[in-house]
Amino acid sequence: AKEMEKKFWADLQERLDEVKQHPLPYKYQQPELVWKSLRKATEEDFVASPATDISEAEVRSLFNGLMKWPSDFQPLKKVEKLLQDKIKLLDTEQKIDWATAEL
């Protein structure tokens, strides 16, 4: 067993030495390429707040997408009422949810 272990470690060391002398070519993968394309933040990036607003049309599009379900799905009546109340709140008062975000 000791001899086998010694041979195993010798083989590993031999392969490591070979790779160090002749490195294999490395091809970047897609996620790495995306990360490499990003730039680092500069001090000027923190001088003013970035624009994070979206248009009312985008809000309505997102909201409508979230408030509908597949035609072959029948939600519980309580869930359907909750969603209908949210839709009504947006339509009548221009508010989303508990009136925390106004359009």
JSON list of C-alpha atoms in Angstrom, two decimals:
[
{"chain": "A", "resi": 1, "resn": "ALA", "atom": "CA", "xyz": [0.00, 0.00, 0.00]},
{"chain": "A", "resi": 2, "resn": "LYS", "atom": "CA", "xyz": [2.84, 2.39, 0.83]},
{"chain": "A", "resi": 3, "resn": "GLU", "atom": "CA", "xyz": [4.45, 1.69, -2.53]},
{"chain": "A", "resi": 4, "resn": "MET", "atom": "CA", "xyz": [1.17, 2.36, -4.37]},
{"chain": "A", "resi": 5, "resn": "GLU", "atom": "CA", "xyz": [0.70, 5.64, -2.49]},
{"chain": "A", "resi": 6, "resn": "LYS", "atom": "CA", "xyz": [4.27, 6.70, -3.28]},
{"chain": "A", "resi": 7, "resn": "LYS", "atom": "CA", "xyz": [3.76, 5.93, -6.99]},
{"chain": "A", "resi": 8, "resn": "PHE", "atom": "CA", "xyz": [0.42, 7.80, -6.99]},
{"chain": "A", "resi": 9, "resn": "TRP", "atom": "CA", "xyz": [1.97, 10.96, -5.52]},
{"chain": "A", "resi": 10, "resn": "ALA", "atom": "CA", "xyz": [4.92, 10.71, -7.90]},
{"chain": "A", "resi": 11, "resn": "ASP", "atom": "CA", "xyz": [2.55, 10.48, -10.89]},
{"chain": "A", "resi": 12, "resn": "LEU", "atom": "CA", "xyz": [0.60, 13.49, -9.68]},
{"chain": "A", "resi": 13, "resn": "GLN", "atom": "CA", "xyz": [3.77, 15.52, -9.20]},
{"chain": "A", "resi": 14, "resn": "GLU", "atom": "CA", "xyz": [5.04, 14.52, -12.65]},
{"chain": "A", "resi": 15, "resn": "ARG", "atom": "CA", "xyz": [1.78, 15.66, -14.28]},
{"chain": "A", "resi": 16, "resn": "LEU", "atom": "CA", "xyz": [1.80, 18.92, -12.32]},
{"chain": "A", "resi": 17, "resn": "ASP", "atom": "CA", "xyz": [5.38, 19.64, -13.39]},
{"chain": "A", "resi": 18, "resn": "GLU", "atom": "CA", "xyz": [4.47, 18.91, -17.01]},
{"chain": "A", "resi": 19, "resn": "VAL", "atom": "CA", "xyz": [1.45, 21.26, -16.96]},
{"chain": "A", "resi": 20, "resn": "LYS", "atom": "CA", "xyz": [3.52, 24.00, -15.33]},
{"chain": "A", "resi": 21, "resn": "GLN", "atom": "CA", "xyz": [6.14, 23.71, -18.10]},
{"chain": "A", "resi": 22, "resn": "HIS", "atom": "CA", "xyz": [3.61, 23.43, -20.94]},
{"chain": "A", "resi": 23, "resn": "PRO", "atom": "CA", "xyz": [0.35, 25.12, -19.86]},
{"chain": "A", "resi": 24, "resn": "LEU", "atom": "CA", "xyz": [-2.77, 24.05, -21.68]},
{"chain": "A", "resi": 25, "resn": "PRO", "atom": "CA", "xyz": [-4.50, 26.72, -23.77]},
{"chain": "A", "resi": 26, "resn": "TYR", "atom": "CA", "xyz": [-7.46, 28.23, -21.92]},
{"chain": "A", "resi": 27, "resn": "LYS", "atom": "CA", "xyz": [-10.63, 29.21, -23.71]},
{"chain": "A", "resi": 28, "resn": "TYR", "atom": "CA", "xyz": [-12.87, 31.65, -21.84]},
{"chain": "A", "resi": 29, "resn": "GLN", "atom": "CA", "xyz": [-16.43, 30.51, -21.30]},
{"chain": "A", "resi": 30, "resn": "GLN", "atom": "CA", "xyz": [-19.45, 32.71, -22.08]},
{"chain": "A", "resi": 31, "resn": "PRO", "atom": "CA", "xyz": [-20.08, 33.94, -18.50]},
{"chain": "A", "resi": 32, "resn": "GLU", "atom": "CA", "xyz": [-16.41, 34.91, -18.17]},
{"chain": "A", "resi": 33, "resn": "LEU", "atom": "CA", "xyz": [-16.55, 36.85, -21.43]},
{"chain": "A", "resi": 34, "resn": "VAL", "atom": "CA", "xyz": [-19.57, 38.81, -20.20]},
{"chain": "A", "resi": 35, "resn": "TRP", "atom": "CA", "xyz": [-17.84, 39.65, -16.93]},
{"chain": "A", "resi": 36, "resn": "LYS", "atom": "CA", "xyz": [-14.70, 40.72, -18.79]},
{"chain": "A", "resi": 37, "resn": "SER", "atom": "CA", "xyz": [-16.76, 43.10, -20.94]},
{"chain": "A", "resi": 38, "resn": "LEU", "atom": "CA", "xyz": [-18.04, 45.03, -17.91]},
{"chain": "A", "resi": 39, "resn": "ARG", "atom": "CA", "xyz": [-16.21, 48.13, -16.79]},
{"chain": "A", "resi": 40, "resn": "LYS", "atom": "CA", "xyz": [-15.24, 48.96, -13.23]},
{"chain": "A", "resi": 41, "resn": "ALA", "atom": "CA", "xyz": [-17.05, 51.78, -11.45]},
{"chain": "A", "resi": 42, "resn": "THR", "atom": "CA", "xyz": [-15.33, 55.14, -11.21]},
{"chain": "A", "resi": 43, "resn": "GLU", "atom": "CA", "xyz": [-15.75, 57.90, -8.60]},
{"chain": "A", "resi": 44, "resn": "GLU", "atom": "CA", "xyz": [-17.90, 59.86, -11.05]},
{"chain": "A", "resi": 45, "resn": "ASP", "atom": "CA", "xyz": [-20.40, 56.99, -11.07]},
{"chain": "A", "resi": 46, "resn": "PHE", "atom": "CA", "xyz": [-21.23, 57.82, -7.44]},
{"chain": "A", "resi": 47, "resn": "VAL", "atom": "CA", "xyz": [-21.61, 61.60, -7.77]},
{"chain": "A", "resi": 48, "resn": "ALA", "atom": "CA", "xyz": [-25.27, 61.43, -8.79]},
{"chain": "A", "resi": 49, "resn": "SER", "atom": "CA", "xyz": [-27.97, 58.80, -8.45]},
{"chain": "A", "resi": 50, "resn": "PRO", "atom": "CA", "xyz": [-28.56, 56.79, -11.61]},
{"chain": "A", "resi": 51, "resn": "ALA", "atom": "CA", "xyz": [-31.87, 57.04, -13.44]},
{"chain": "A", "resi": 52, "resn": "THR", "atom": "CA", "xyz": [-33.87, 54.01, -12.37]},
{"chain": "A", "resi": 53, "resn": "ASP", "atom": "CA", "xyz": [-37.37, 55.06, -13.32]},
{"chain": "A", "resi": 54, "resn": "ILE", "atom": "CA", "xyz": [-39.49, 53.32, -15.92]},
{"chain": "A", "resi": 55, "resn": "SER", "atom": "CA", "xyz": [-42.38, 54.68, -17.91]},
{"chain": "A", "resi": 56, "resn": "GLU", "atom": "CA", "xyz": [-46.01, 54.23, -16.96]},
{"chain": "A", "resi": 57, "resn": "ALA", "atom": "CA", "xyz": [-46.48, 52.04, -20.04]},
{"chain": "A", "resi": 58, "resn": "GLU", "atom": "CA", "xyz": [-43.70, 49.72, -18.82]},
{"chain": "A", "resi": 59, "resn": "VAL", "atom": "CA", "xyz": [-45.23, 49.59, -15.34]},
{"chain": "A", "resi": 60, "resn": "ARG", "atom": "CA", "xyz": [-48.63, 48.72, -16.76]},
{"chain": "A", "resi": 61, "resn": "SER", "atom": "CA", "xyz": [-47.14, 46.08, -19.05]},
{"chain": "A", "resi": 62, "resn": "LEU", "atom": "CA", "xyz": [-45.31, 44.43, -16.13]},
{"chain": "A", "resi": 63, "resn": "PHE", "atom": "CA", "xyz": [-48.34, 44.73, -13.88]},
{"chain": "A", "resi": 64, "resn": "ASN", "atom": "CA", "xyz": [-50.69, 43.21, -16.47]},
{"chain": "A", "resi": 65, "resn": "GLY", "atom": "CA", "xyz": [-48.27, 40.36, -17.07]},
{"chain": "A", "resi": 66, "resn": "LEU", "atom": "CA", "xyz": [-48.12, 39.61, -13.35]},
{"chain": "A", "resi": 67, "resn": "MET", "atom": "CA", "xyz": [-51.88, 39.81, -12.86]},
{"chain": "A", "resi": 68, "resn": "LYS", "atom": "CA", "xyz": [-52.95, 37.26, -15.48]},
{"chain": "A", "resi": 69, "resn": "TRP", "atom": "CA", "xyz": [-52.80, 33.51, -15.41]},
{"chain": "A", "resi": 70, "resn": "PRO", "atom": "CA", "xyz": [-52.96, 30.83, -18.12]},
{"chain": "A", "resi": 71, "resn": "SER", "atom": "CA", "xyz": [-56.40, 30.29, -19.63]},
{"chain": "A", "resi": 72, "resn": "ASP", "atom": "CA", "xyz": [-56.45, 26.64, -18.53]},
{"chain": "A", "resi": 73, "resn": "PHE", "atom": "CA", "xyz": [-55.74, 27.57, -14.87]},
{"chain": "A", "resi": 74, "resn": "GLN", "atom": "CA", "xyz": [-58.51, 28.24, -12.36]},
{"chain": "A", "resi": 75, "resn": "PRO", "atom": "CA", "xyz": [-57.18, 29.99, -9.21]},
{"chain": "A", "resi": 76, "resn": "LEU", "atom": "CA", "xyz": [-58.84, 29.79, -5.83]},
{"chain": "A", "resi": 77, "resn": "LYS", "atom": "CA", "xyz": [-61.62, 32.36, -5.47]},
{"chain": "A", "resi": 78, "resn": "LYS", "atom": "CA", "xyz": [-59.72, 34.13, -2.67]},
{"chain": "A", "resi": 79, "resn": "VAL", "atom": "CA", "xyz": [-56.60, 34.46, -4.85]},
{"chain": "A", "resi": 80, "resn": "GLU", "atom": "CA", "xyz": [-58.65, 35.69, -7.81]},
{"chain": "A", "resi": 81, "resn": "LYS", "atom": "CA", "xyz": [-60.33, 38.32, -5.60]},
{"chain": "A", "resi": 82, "resn": "LEU", "atom": "CA", "xyz": [-56.96, 39.54, -4.31]},
{"chain": "A", "resi": 83, "resn": "LEU", "atom": "CA", "xyz": [-55.66, 39.98, -7.85]},
{"chain": "A", "resi": 84, "resn": "GLN", "atom": "CA", "xyz": [-58.87, 41.66, -9.01]},
{"chain": "A", "resi": 85, "resn": "ASP", "atom": "CA", "xyz": [-58.62, 44.09, -6.05]},
{"chain": "A", "resi": 86, "resn": "LYS", "atom": "CA", "xyz": [-55.07, 44.99, -7.10]},
{"chain": "A", "resi": 87, "resn": "ILE", "atom": "CA", "xyz": [-56.18, 45.56, -10.69]},
{"chain": "A", "resi": 88, "resn": "LYS", "atom": "CA", "xyz": [-59.09, 47.73, -9.51]},
{"chain": "A", "resi": 89, "resn": "LEU", "atom": "CA", "xyz": [-56.77, 49.78, -7.28]},
{"chain": "A", "resi": 90, "resn": "LEU", "atom": "CA", "xyz": [-54.49, 50.54, -10.21]},
{"chain": "A", "resi": 91, "resn": "ASP", "atom": "CA", "xyz": [-57.38, 51.37, -12.54]},
{"chain": "A", "resi": 92, "resn": "THR", "atom": "CA", "xyz": [-59.32, 53.57, -10.12]},
{"chain": "A", "resi": 93, "resn": "GLU", "atom": "CA", "xyz": [-56.65, 55.20, -7.94]},
{"chain": "A", "resi": 94, "resn": "GLN", "atom": "CA", "xyz": [-53.47, 54.89, -10.03]},
{"chain": "A", "resi": 95, "resn": "LYS", "atom": "CA", "xyz": [-51.84, 53.04, -7.13]},
{"chain": "A", "resi": 96, "resn": "ILE", "atom": "CA", "xyz": [-50.13, 49.69, -6.84]},
{"chain": "A", "resi": 97, "resn": "ASP", "atom": "CA", "xyz": [-50.72, 47.46, -3.83]},
{"chain": "A", "resi": 98, "resn": "TRP", "atom": "CA", "xyz": [-51.06, 49.32, -0.50]},
{"chain": "A", "resi": 99, "resn": "ALA", "atom": "CA", "xyz": [-50.77, 52.73, -2.13]},
{"chain": "A", "resi": 100, "resn": "THR", "atom": "CA", "xyz": [-47.00, 52.67, -1.51]},
{"chain": "A", "resi": 101, "resn": "ALA", "atom": "CA", "xyz": [-46.06, 53.27, -5.12]},
{"chain": "A", "resi": 102, "resn": "GLU", "atom": "CA", "xyz": [-47.99, 55.78, -7.17]},
{"chain": "A", "resi": 103, "resn": "LEU", "atom": "CA", "xyz": [-47.70, 56.17, -10.92]}
]
